[in-house]
């Protein structure tokens, strides 16, 4: 399997995963032109994609979906609730390419087992994904306010996981965001902070998760060095820092191609 966060943050999100003959894009939150450029950097063209999977309807996750699907005849997968919120913005998606799945129930695409699982976020029905193929499993879980035993169980044993470390609480509270926006981000349906990310990773380490990419960092309320230090501090306190490899997803360019063999 190959795994590449193409971009990750409030300005746009997209992750490329390749497994066997399947070439899957999770979200397309930048323009079609920009997504095409980013895919090109890793040697992929949009016409070779198998499908686009959507996590939720926020524009930083679907901005380029309409044109990508229309131009390259790509199937678009989302749950019924999310489709109900995207009808207007994705009106160019051909009816045959409107694919509806049931959250928390797996399905197969070109031999890849895909599990879309519900996560708490201020969207109508946000999901994360695990993709399993050839004895390997990867996960994408950003845009969530908190984790619970169910989510951690689903992510258990991932060979590689893109996981949210959105903000530093002190930076958020001292920043210029309006109070209501700060309240939303800090809520259980908002975004994960660095320390809570680290605590979740300690629990996931117990299930065999050893390779993690921190994603969806806030441009205003976090920065890569701070996220790394904060998360690693939690891992060090738990005595597992040396046994877990951590990378940071870049905001506007591919982070690199990670190969799972």
mmCIF file with all atom_site columns, N, CA, C and O in Angstrom, residues 183-207:
data_model
loop_
_atom_site.group_PDB
_atom_site.id
_atom_site.type_symbol
_atom_site.label_atom_id
_atom_site.label_alt_id
_atom_site.label_comp_id
_atom_site.label_asym_id
_atom_site.label_entity_id
_atom_site.label_seq_id
_atom_site.pdbx_PDB_ins_code
_atom_site.Cartn_x
_atom_site.Cartn_y
_atom_site.Cartn_z
_atom_site.occupancy
_atom_site.B_iso_or_equiv
_atom_site.pdbx_formal_charge
_atom_site.auth_seq_id
_atom_site.auth_comp_id
_atom_site.auth_asym_id
_atom_site.auth_atom_id
_atom_site.pdbx_PDB_model_num
ATOM 1   N N  . UNK A 1 183 ? -15.326 28.243 21.403 1.00 0.00 ? 183 UNK A N  1
ATOM 2   C CA . UNK A 1 183 ? -16.163 27.269 22.106 1.00 0.00 ? 183 UNK A CA 1
ATOM 3   C C  . UNK A 1 183 ? -16.458 26.071 21.221 1.00 0.00 ? 183 UNK A C  1
ATOM 4   O O  . UNK A 1 183 ? -16.434 24.914 21.671 1.00 0.00 ? 183 UNK A O  1
ATOM 5   N N  . UNK A 1 184 ? -16.736 26.333 19.940 1.00 0.00 ? 184 UNK A N  1
ATOM 6   C CA . UNK A 1 184 ? -17.036 25.242 19.007 1.00 0.00 ? 184 UNK A CA 1
ATOM 7   C C  . UNK A 1 184 ? -15.824 24.341 18.812 1.00 0.00 ? 184 UNK A C  1
ATOM 8   O O  . UNK A 1 184 ? -15.945 23.110 18.835 1.00 0.00 ? 184 UNK A O  1
ATOM 9   N N  . UNK A 1 185 ? -14.658 24.932 18.632 1.00 0.00 ? 185 UNK A N  1
ATOM 10  C CA . UNK A 1 185 ? -13.439 24.146 18.412 1.00 0.00 ? 185 UNK A CA 1
ATOM 11  C C  . UNK A 1 185 ? -13.116 23.285 19.635 1.00 0.00 ? 185 UNK A C  1
ATOM 12  O O  . UNK A 1 185 ? -12.708 22.129 19.500 1.00 0.00 ? 185 UNK A O  1
ATOM 13  N N  . UNK A 1 186 ? -13.309 23.842 20.818 1.00 0.00 ? 186 UNK A N  1
ATOM 14  C CA . UNK A 1 186 ? -12.967 23.139 22.052 1.00 0.00 ? 186 UNK A CA 1
ATOM 15  C C  . UNK A 1 186 ? -13.994 22.078 22.443 1.00 0.00 ? 186 UNK A C  1
ATOM 16  O O  . UNK A 1 186 ? -13.719 21.235 23.305 1.00 0.00 ? 186 UNK A O  1
ATOM 17  N N  . UNK A 1 187 ? -15.153 22.101 21.815 1.00 0.00 ? 187 UNK A N  1
ATOM 18  C CA . UNK A 1 187 ? -16.223 21.188 22.210 1.00 0.00 ? 187 UNK A CA 1
ATOM 19  C C  . UNK A 1 187 ? -15.926 19.757 21.788 1.00 0.00 ? 187 UNK A C  1
ATOM 20  O O  . UNK A 1 187 ? -15.029 19.487 20.991 1.00 0.00 ? 187 UNK A O  1
ATOM 21  N N  . UNK A 1 188 ? -16.708 18.846 22.306 1.00 0.00 ? 188 UNK A N  1
ATOM 22  C CA . UNK A 1 188 ? -16.567 17.438 21.952 1.00 0.00 ? 188 UNK A CA 1
ATOM 23  C C  . UNK A 1 188 ? -16.910 17.138 20.513 1.00 0.00 ? 188 UNK A C  1
ATOM 24  O O  . UNK A 1 188 ? -16.621 16.050 20.013 1.00 0.00 ? 188 UNK A O  1
ATOM 25  N N  . UNK A 1 189 ? -17.516 18.110 19.829 1.00 0.00 ? 189 UNK A N  1
ATOM 26  C CA . UNK A 1 189 ? -17.812 17.972 18.398 1.00 0.00 ? 189 UNK A CA 1
ATOM 27  C C  . UNK A 1 189 ? -16.980 18.927 17.553 1.00 0.00 ? 189 UNK A C  1
ATOM 28  O O  . UNK A 1 189 ? -17.342 19.223 16.412 1.00 0.00 ? 189 UNK A O  1
ATOM 29  N N  . UNK A 1 190 ? -15.869 19.395 18.104 1.00 0.00 ? 190 UNK A N  1
ATOM 30  C CA . UNK A 1 190 ? -15.017 20.335 17.399 1.00 0.00 ? 190 UNK A CA 1
ATOM 31  C C  . UNK A 1 190 ? -13.775 19.680 16.844 1.00 0.00 ? 190 UNK A C  1
ATOM 32  O O  . UNK A 1 190 ? -13.852 18.859 15.917 1.00 0.00 ? 190 UNK A O  1
ATOM 33  N N  . UNK A 1 191 ? -12.620 20.045 17.423 1.00 0.00 ? 191 UNK A N  1
ATOM 34  C CA . UNK A 1 191 ? -11.348 19.534 16.933 1.00 0.00 ? 191 UNK A CA 1
ATOM 35  C C  . UNK A 1 191 ? -10.471 19.076 18.089 1.00 0.00 ? 191 UNK A C  1
ATOM 36  O O  . UNK A 1 191 ? -10.495 19.662 19.172 1.00 0.00 ? 191 UNK A O  1
ATOM 37  N N  . UNK A 1 192 ? -9.655  18.072 17.846 1.00 0.00 ? 192 UNK A N  1
ATOM 38  C CA . UNK A 1 192 ? -8.754  17.523 18.860 1.00 0.00 ? 192 UNK A CA 1
ATOM 39  C C  . UNK A 1 192 ? -7.562  18.445 19.077 1.00 0.00 ? 192 UNK A C  1
ATOM 40  O O  . UNK A 1 192 ? -6.952  18.925 18.120 1.00 0.00 ? 192 UNK A O  1
ATOM 41  N N  . UNK A 1 193 ? -7.198  18.671 20.343 1.00 0.00 ? 193 UNK A N  1
ATOM 42  C CA . UNK A 1 193 ? -5.993  19.434 20.635 1.00 0.00 ? 193 UNK A CA 1
ATOM 43  C C  . UNK A 1 193 ? -4.776  18.506 20.724 1.00 0.00 ? 193 UNK A C  1
ATOM 44  O O  . UNK A 1 193 ? -4.891  17.280 20.701 1.00 0.00 ? 193 UNK A O  1
ATOM 45  N N  . UNK A 1 194 ? -3.606  19.102 20.812 1.00 0.00 ? 194 UNK A N  1
ATOM 46  C CA . UNK A 1 194 ? -2.364  18.329 20.788 1.00 0.00 ? 194 UNK A CA 1
ATOM 47  C C  . UNK A 1 194 ? -2.293  17.302 21.914 1.00 0.00 ? 194 UNK A C  1
ATOM 48  O O  . UNK A 1 194 ? -1.916  16.141 21.690 1.00 0.00 ? 194 UNK A O  1
ATOM 49  N N  . UNK A 1 195 ? -2.627  17.730 23.129 1.00 0.00 ? 195 UNK A N  1
ATOM 50  C CA . UNK A 1 195 ? -2.499  16.825 24.276 1.00 0.00 ? 195 UNK A CA 1
ATOM 51  C C  . UNK A 1 195 ? -3.477  15.654 24.188 1.00 0.00 ? 195 UNK A C  1
ATOM 52  O O  . UNK A 1 195 ? -3.117  14.505 24.467 1.00 0.00 ? 195 UNK A O  1
ATOM 53  N N  . UNK A 1 196 ? -4.714  15.922 23.787 1.00 0.00 ? 196 UNK A N  1
ATOM 54  C CA . UNK A 1 196 ? -5.690  14.844 23.652 1.00 0.00 ? 196 UNK A CA 1
ATOM 55  C C  . UNK A 1 196 ? -5.298  13.885 22.530 1.00 0.00 ? 196 UNK A C  1
ATOM 56  O O  . UNK A 1 196 ? -5.540  12.672 22.624 1.00 0.00 ? 196 UNK A O  1
ATOM 57  N N  . UNK A 1 197 ? -4.694  14.430 21.489 1.00 0.00 ? 197 UNK A N  1
ATOM 58  C CA . UNK A 1 197 ? -4.160  13.575 20.428 1.00 0.00 ? 197 UNK A CA 1
ATOM 59  C C  . UNK A 1 197 ? -3.122  12.625 21.006 1.00 0.00 ? 197 UNK A C  1
ATOM 60  O O  . UNK A 1 197 ? -3.158  11.415 20.759 1.00 0.00 ? 197 UNK A O  1
ATOM 61  N N  . UNK A 1 198 ? -2.186  13.169 21.796 1.00 0.00 ? 198 UNK A N  1
ATOM 62  C CA . UNK A 1 198 ? -1.160  12.332 22.401 1.00 0.00 ? 198 UNK A CA 1
ATOM 63  C C  . UNK A 1 198 ? -1.734  11.255 23.301 1.00 0.00 ? 198 UNK A C  1
ATOM 64  O O  . UNK A 1 198 ? -1.292  10.101 23.268 1.00 0.00 ? 198 UNK A O  1
ATOM 65  N N  . UNK A 1 199 ? -2.739  11.598 24.088 1.00 0.00 ? 199 UNK A N  1
ATOM 66  C CA . UNK A 1 199 ? -3.355  10.615 24.987 1.00 0.00 ? 199 UNK A CA 1
ATOM 67  C C  . UNK A 1 199 ? -4.016  9.489  24.197 1.00 0.00 ? 199 UNK A C  1
ATOM 68  O O  . UNK A 1 199 ? -3.946  8.316  24.605 1.00 0.00 ? 199 UNK A O  1
ATOM 69  N N  . UNK A 1 200 ? -4.672  9.841  23.099 1.00 0.00 ? 200 UNK A N  1
ATOM 70  C CA . UNK A 1 200 ? -5.290  8.809  22.263 1.00 0.00 ? 200 UNK A CA 1
ATOM 71  C C  . UNK A 1 200 ? -4.227  7.909  21.641 1.00 0.00 ? 200 UNK A C  1
ATOM 72  O O  . UNK A 1 200 ? -4.412  6.686  21.545 1.00 0.00 ? 200 UNK A O  1
ATOM 73  N N  . UNK A 1 201 ? -3.101  8.499  21.239 1.00 0.00 ? 201 UNK A N  1
ATOM 74  C CA . UNK A 1 201 ? -2.037  7.706  20.626 1.00 0.00 ? 201 UNK A CA 1
ATOM 75  C C  . UNK A 1 201 ? -1.398  6.751  21.623 1.00 0.00 ? 201 UNK A C  1
ATOM 76  O O  . UNK A 1 201 ? -0.958  5.659  21.244 1.00 0.00 ? 201 UNK A O  1
ATOM 77  N N  . UNK A 1 202 ? -1.345  7.136  22.881 1.00 0.00 ? 202 UNK A N  1
ATOM 78  C CA . UNK A 1 202 ? -0.842  6.208  23.910 1.00 0.00 ? 202 UNK A CA 1
ATOM 79  C C  . UNK A 1 202 ? -1.714  4.959  23.941 1.00 0.00 ? 202 UNK A C  1
ATOM 80  O O  . UNK A 1 202 ? -1.216  3.828  23.982 1.00 0.00 ? 202 UNK A O  1
ATOM 81  N N  . UNK A 1 203 ? -3.018  5.149  23.895 1.00 0.00 ? 203 UNK A N  1
ATOM 82  C CA . UNK A 1 203 ? -3.933  4.001  23.904 1.00 0.00 ? 203 UNK A CA 1
ATOM 83  C C  . UNK A 1 203 ? -3.818  3.196  22.611 1.00 0.00 ? 203 UNK A C  1
ATOM 84  O O  . UNK A 1 203 ? -3.879  1.961  22.639 1.00 0.00 ? 203 UNK A O  1
ATOM 85  N N  . UNK A 1 204 ? -3.649  3.879  21.495 1.00 0.00 ? 204 UNK A N  1
ATOM 86  C CA . UNK A 1 204 ? -3.527  3.175  20.224 1.00 0.00 ? 204 UNK A CA 1
ATOM 87  C C  . UNK A 1 204 ? -2.215  2.409  20.141 1.00 0.00 ? 204 UNK A C  1
ATOM 88  O O  . UNK A 1 204 ? -2.151  1.349  19.507 1.00 0.00 ? 204 UNK A O  1
ATOM 89  N N  . UNK A 1 205 ? -1.184  2.929  20.777 1.00 0.00 ? 205 UNK A N  1
ATOM 90  C CA . UNK A 1 205 ? 0.094   2.209  20.802 1.00 0.00 ? 205 UNK A CA 1
ATOM 91  C C  . UNK A 1 205 ? -0.088  0.821  21.403 1.00 0.00 ? 205 UNK A C  1
ATOM 92  O O  . UNK A 1 205 ? 0.535   -0.148 20.960 1.00 0.00 ? 205 UNK A O  1
ATOM 93  N N  . UNK A 1 206 ? -0.947  0.711  22.396 1.00 0.00 ? 206 UNK A N  1
ATOM 94  C CA . UNK A 1 206 ? -1.192  -0.581 23.046 1.00 0.00 ? 206 UNK A CA 1
ATOM 95  C C  . UNK A 1 206 ? -1.791  -1.588 22.070 1.00 0.00 ? 206 UNK A C  1
ATOM 96  O O  . UNK A 1 206 ? -1.686  -2.796 22.281 1.00 0.00 ? 206 UNK A O  1
ATOM 97  N N  . UNK A 1 207 ? -2.392  -1.105 20.980 1.00 0.00 ? 207 UNK A N  1
ATOM 98  C CA . UNK A 1 207 ? -3.009  -2.004 19.988 1.00 0.00 ? 207 UNK A CA 1
ATOM 99  C C  . UNK A 1 207 ? -2.071  -2.292 18.819 1.00 0.00 ? 207 UNK A C  1
ATOM 100 O O  . UNK A 1 207 ? -2.462  -2.974 17.884 1.00 0.00 ? 207 UNK A O  1
#
